[in-house]
Coordinates of N, CA and C and ligand atoms in Angstrom, one line a residue:
X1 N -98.1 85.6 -75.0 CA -98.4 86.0 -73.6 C -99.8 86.5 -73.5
X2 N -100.3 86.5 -72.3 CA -101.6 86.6 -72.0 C -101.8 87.6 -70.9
X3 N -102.2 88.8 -70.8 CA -101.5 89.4 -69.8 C -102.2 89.1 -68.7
X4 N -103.5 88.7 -68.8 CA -104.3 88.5 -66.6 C -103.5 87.3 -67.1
X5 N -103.7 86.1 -67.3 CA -103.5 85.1 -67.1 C -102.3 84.7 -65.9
X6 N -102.3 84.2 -64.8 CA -101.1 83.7 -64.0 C -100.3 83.5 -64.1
X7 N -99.9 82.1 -64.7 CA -99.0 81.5 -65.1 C -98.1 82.2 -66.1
X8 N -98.7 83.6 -66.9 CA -97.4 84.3 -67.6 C -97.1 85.3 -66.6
X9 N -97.8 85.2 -65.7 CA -97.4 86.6 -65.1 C -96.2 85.9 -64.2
X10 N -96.1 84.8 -63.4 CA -95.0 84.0 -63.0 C -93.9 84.1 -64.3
X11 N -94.5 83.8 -65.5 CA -93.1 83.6 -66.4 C -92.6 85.0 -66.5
X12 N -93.2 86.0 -66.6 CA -92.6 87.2 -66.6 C -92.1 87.8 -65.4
X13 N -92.1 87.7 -64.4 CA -91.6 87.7 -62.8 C -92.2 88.5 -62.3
X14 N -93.4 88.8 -62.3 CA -94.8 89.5 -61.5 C -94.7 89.1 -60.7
X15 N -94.6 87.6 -60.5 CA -95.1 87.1 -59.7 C -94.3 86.7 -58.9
X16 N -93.1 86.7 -57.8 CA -92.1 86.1 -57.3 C -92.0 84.7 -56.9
X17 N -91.6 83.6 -57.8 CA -92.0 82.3 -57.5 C -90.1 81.5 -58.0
X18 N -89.9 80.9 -57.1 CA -88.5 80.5 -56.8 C -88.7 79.3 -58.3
X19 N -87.6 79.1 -59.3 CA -88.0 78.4 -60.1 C -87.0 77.4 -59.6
X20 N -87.6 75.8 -60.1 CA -86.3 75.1 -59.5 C -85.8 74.4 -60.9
X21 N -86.4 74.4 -61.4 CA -85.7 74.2 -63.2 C -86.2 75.8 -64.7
X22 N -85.5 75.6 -65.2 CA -85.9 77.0 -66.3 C -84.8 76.4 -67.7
X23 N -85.5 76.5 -68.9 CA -84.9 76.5 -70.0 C -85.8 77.7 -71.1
X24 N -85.3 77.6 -72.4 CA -85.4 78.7 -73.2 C -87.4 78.2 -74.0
X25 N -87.5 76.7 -73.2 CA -89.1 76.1 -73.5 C -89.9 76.4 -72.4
X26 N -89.5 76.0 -71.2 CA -90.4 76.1 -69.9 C -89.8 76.4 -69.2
X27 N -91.0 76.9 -68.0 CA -89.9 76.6 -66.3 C -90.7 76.0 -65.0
X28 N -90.5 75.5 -64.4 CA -91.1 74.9 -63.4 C -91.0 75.2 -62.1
X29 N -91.5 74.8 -60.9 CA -91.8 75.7 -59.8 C -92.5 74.7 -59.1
X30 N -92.6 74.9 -57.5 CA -93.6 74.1 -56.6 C -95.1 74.6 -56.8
X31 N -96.0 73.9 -56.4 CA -97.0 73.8 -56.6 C -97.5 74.6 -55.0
X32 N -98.1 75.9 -55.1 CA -98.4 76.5 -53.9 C -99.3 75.4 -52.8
X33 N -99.8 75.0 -53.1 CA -100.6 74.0 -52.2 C -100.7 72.8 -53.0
X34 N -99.5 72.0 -52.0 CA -99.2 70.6 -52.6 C -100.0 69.5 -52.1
X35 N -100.2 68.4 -52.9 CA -101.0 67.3 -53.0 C -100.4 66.5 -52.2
X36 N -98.7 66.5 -52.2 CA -97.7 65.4 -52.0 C -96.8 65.9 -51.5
X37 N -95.7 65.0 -51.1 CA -94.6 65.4 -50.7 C -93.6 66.2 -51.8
X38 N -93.9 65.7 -52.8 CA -93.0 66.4 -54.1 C -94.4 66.8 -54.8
X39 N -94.8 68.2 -55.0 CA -95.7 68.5 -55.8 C -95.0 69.5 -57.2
X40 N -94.8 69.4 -58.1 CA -94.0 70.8 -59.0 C -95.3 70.6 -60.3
X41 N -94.7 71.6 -61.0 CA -95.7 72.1 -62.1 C -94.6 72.7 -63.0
X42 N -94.4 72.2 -64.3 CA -94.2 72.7 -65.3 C -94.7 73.4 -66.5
X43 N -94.7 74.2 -66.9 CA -95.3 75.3 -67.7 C -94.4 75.6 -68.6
X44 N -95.4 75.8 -70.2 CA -94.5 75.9 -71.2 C -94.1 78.0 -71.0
X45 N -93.1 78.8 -71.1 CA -92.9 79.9 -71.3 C -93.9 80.6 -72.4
X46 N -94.5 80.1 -73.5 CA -95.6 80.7 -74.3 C -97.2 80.0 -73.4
X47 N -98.3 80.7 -73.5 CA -99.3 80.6 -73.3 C -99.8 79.9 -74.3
X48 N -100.0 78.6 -73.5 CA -101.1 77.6 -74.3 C -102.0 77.2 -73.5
X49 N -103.3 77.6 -74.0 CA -104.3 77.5 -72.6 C -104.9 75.9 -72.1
X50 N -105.0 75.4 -72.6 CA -104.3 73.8 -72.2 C -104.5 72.6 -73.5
X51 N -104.5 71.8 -72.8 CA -103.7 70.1 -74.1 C -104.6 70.5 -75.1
X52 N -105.9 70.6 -75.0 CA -107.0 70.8 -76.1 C -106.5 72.3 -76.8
X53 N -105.8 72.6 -76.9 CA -105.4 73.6 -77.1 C -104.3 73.9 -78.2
X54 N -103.4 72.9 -77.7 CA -102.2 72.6 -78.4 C -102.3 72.4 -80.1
X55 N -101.3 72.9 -81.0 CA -101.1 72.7 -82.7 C -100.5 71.8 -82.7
X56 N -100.3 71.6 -83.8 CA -99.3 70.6 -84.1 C -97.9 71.1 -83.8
X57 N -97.7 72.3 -84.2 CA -96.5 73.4 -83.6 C -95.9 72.9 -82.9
X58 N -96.8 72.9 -81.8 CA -96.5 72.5 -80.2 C -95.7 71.3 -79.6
X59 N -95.8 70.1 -80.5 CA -95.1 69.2 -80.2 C -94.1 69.1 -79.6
X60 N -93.1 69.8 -80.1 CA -91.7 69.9 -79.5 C -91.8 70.4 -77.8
X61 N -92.5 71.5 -78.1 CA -92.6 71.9 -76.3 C -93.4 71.0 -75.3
X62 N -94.7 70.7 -76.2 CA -95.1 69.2 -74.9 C -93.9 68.2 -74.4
X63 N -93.2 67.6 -75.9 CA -91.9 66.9 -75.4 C -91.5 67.2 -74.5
X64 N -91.0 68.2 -74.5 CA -89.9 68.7 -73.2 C -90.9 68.8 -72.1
X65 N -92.0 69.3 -71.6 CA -92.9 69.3 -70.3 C -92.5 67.8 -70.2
X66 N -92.4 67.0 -70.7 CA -92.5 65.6 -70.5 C -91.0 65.1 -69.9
X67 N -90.0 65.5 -70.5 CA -88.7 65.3 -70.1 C -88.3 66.3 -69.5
X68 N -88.8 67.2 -69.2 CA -88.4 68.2 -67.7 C -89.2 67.2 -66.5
X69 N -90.7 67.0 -67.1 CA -90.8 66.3 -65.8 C -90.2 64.9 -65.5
X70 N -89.9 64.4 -66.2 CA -88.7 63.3 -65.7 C -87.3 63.6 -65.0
X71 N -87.1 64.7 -65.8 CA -86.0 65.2 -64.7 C -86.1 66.0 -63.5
X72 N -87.1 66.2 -63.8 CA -87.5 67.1 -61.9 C -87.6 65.4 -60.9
X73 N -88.3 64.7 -61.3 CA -88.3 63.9 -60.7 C -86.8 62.5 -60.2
X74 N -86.7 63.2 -61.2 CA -84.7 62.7 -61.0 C -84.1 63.0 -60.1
X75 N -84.4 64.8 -60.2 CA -83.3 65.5 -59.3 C -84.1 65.4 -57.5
X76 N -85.7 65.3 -57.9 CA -86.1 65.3 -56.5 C -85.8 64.0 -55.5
X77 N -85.5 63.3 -56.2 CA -84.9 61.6 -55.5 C -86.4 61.0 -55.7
X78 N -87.5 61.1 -56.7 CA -88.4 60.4 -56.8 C -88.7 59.2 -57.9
X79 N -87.9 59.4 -58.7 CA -87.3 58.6 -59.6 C -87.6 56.9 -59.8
X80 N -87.2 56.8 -58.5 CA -86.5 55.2 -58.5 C -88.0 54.3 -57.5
X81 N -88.6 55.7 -56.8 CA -89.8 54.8 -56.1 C -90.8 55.3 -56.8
X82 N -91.1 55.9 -58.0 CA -91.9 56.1 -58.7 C -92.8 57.6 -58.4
X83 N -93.5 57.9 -59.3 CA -94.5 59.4 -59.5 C -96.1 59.5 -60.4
X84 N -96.3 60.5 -60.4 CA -97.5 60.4 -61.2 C -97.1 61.9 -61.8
X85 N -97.4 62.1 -63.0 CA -97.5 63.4 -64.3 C -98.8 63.4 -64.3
X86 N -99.6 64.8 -64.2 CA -101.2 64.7 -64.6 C -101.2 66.3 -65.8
X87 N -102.2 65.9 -66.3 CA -102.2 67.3 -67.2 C -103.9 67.4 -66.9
X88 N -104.6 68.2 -66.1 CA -105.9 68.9 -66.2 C -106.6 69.2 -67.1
X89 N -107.3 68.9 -68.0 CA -107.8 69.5 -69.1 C -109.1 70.0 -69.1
X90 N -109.7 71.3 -69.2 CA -110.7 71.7 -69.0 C -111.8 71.7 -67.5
X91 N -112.9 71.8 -67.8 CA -113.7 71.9 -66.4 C -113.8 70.4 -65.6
X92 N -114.1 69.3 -66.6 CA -114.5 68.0 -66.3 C -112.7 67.7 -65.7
X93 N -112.1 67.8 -66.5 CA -110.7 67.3 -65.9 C -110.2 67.9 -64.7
X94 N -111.0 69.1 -64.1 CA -110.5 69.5 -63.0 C -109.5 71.0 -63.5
X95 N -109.7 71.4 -64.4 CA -108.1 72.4 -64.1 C -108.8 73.6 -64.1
X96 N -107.8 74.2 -63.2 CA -108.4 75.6 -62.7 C -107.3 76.7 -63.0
X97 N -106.2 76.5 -63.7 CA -105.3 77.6 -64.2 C -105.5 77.2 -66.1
X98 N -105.9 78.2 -66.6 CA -105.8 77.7 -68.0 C -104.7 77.9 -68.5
X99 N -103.3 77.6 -68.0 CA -102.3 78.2 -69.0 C -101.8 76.0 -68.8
X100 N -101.6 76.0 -69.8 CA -101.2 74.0 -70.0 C -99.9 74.1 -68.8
X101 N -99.9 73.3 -68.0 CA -99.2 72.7 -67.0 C -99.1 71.3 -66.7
X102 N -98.1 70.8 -66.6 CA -97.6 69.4 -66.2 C -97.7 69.2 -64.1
X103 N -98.1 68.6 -63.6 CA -98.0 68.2 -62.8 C -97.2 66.7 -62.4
X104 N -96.2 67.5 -61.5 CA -95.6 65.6 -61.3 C -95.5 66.0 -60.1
X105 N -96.1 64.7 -59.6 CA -96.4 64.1 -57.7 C -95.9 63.4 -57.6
X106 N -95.0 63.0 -56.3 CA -94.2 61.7 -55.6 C -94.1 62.1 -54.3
X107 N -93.4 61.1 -53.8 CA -93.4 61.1 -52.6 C -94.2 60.2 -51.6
X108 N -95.1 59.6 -52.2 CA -96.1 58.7 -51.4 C -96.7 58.3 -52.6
X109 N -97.7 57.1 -52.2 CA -98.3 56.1 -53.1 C -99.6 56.7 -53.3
X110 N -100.0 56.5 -54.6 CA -100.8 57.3 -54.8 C -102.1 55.9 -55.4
X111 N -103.6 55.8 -55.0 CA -104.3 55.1 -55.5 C -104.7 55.6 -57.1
X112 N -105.6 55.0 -57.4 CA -106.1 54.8 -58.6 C -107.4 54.1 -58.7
X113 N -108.5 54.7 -59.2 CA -108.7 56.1 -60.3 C -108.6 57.2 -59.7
X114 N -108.7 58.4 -60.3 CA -108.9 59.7 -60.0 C -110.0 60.3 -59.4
X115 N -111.0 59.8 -59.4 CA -112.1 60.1 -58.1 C -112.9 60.7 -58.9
Ligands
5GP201 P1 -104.9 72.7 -62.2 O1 -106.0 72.6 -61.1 O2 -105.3 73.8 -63.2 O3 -104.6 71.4 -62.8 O4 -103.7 73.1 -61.4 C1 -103.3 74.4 -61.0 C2 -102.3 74.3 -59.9 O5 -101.7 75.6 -59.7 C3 -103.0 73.9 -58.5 O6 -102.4 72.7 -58.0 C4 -102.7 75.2 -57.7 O7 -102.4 74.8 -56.3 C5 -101.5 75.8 -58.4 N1 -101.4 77.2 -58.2 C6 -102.4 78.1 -58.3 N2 -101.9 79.4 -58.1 C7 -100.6 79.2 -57.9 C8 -99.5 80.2 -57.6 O8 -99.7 81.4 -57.6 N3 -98.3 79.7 -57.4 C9 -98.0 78.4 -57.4 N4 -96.8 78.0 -57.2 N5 -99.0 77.4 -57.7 C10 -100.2 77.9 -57.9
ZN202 ZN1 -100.6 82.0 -69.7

């Protein structure tokens, strides 16, 4: 745990944030200012400050960011017309919360590249 850090202060309930999935690895949540029609963000419950970051340890828990976010996007009805997973990595990649987070977007079509 990290204690300024956000994203633990959400996992420890500082923060009041409605969770719409939670297991004993991560929990996940909307994205306060969404991209998309379906914007969520999954977060491992330990502080890993992002992918560059990650042990070998870690494995197991990236898995699951990966299959929660499949399943968020199951349960959100995005599934079947497809989504996008992004992970931010550092300054060039854009991320601006260092605690490692999954992003999955649906809901509309999304171009390509990343700009
Ligand atoms: P990053 O830019 O690091 O990849 O993504 C961080 C994301 O966290 C952004 O999309 C931002 O909107 C979201 N975010 C930042 N603060 C909060 C918050 O307090 N609550 C929620 N639900 N999302 C947040
Ligand atoms: Zn953290």
């Amino acid at each position: 745990m990290n204690q300024s850090c956000l994203f633990c202060r959400i996992v420890r309930g500082e923060i009041p944030t409605p969770l719409i999935y939670e297991d004993e690895i991560c929990i996940a949540f909307n994205d306060i200012n969404p991209q998309a029609p379906v914007h969520a963000l999954i977060i491992p419950r330990d502080h890993i400050t992002s992918l560059a970051h990650a042990r070998p340890q870690d494995g197991a828990t990236l898995g699951q960011l990966m299959l929660v976010a499949a399943r968020i996007a199951e349960d959100k009805g995005i599934a079947a017309s497809g989504y996008r997973t992004v992970i931010n990595t550092g300054a060039d990649g854009g991320q601006s919360v260092f605690h490692l987070h999954v992003h999955v977007l649906g809901g509309r079509a999304f171009g390509w590249g990343p700009g």
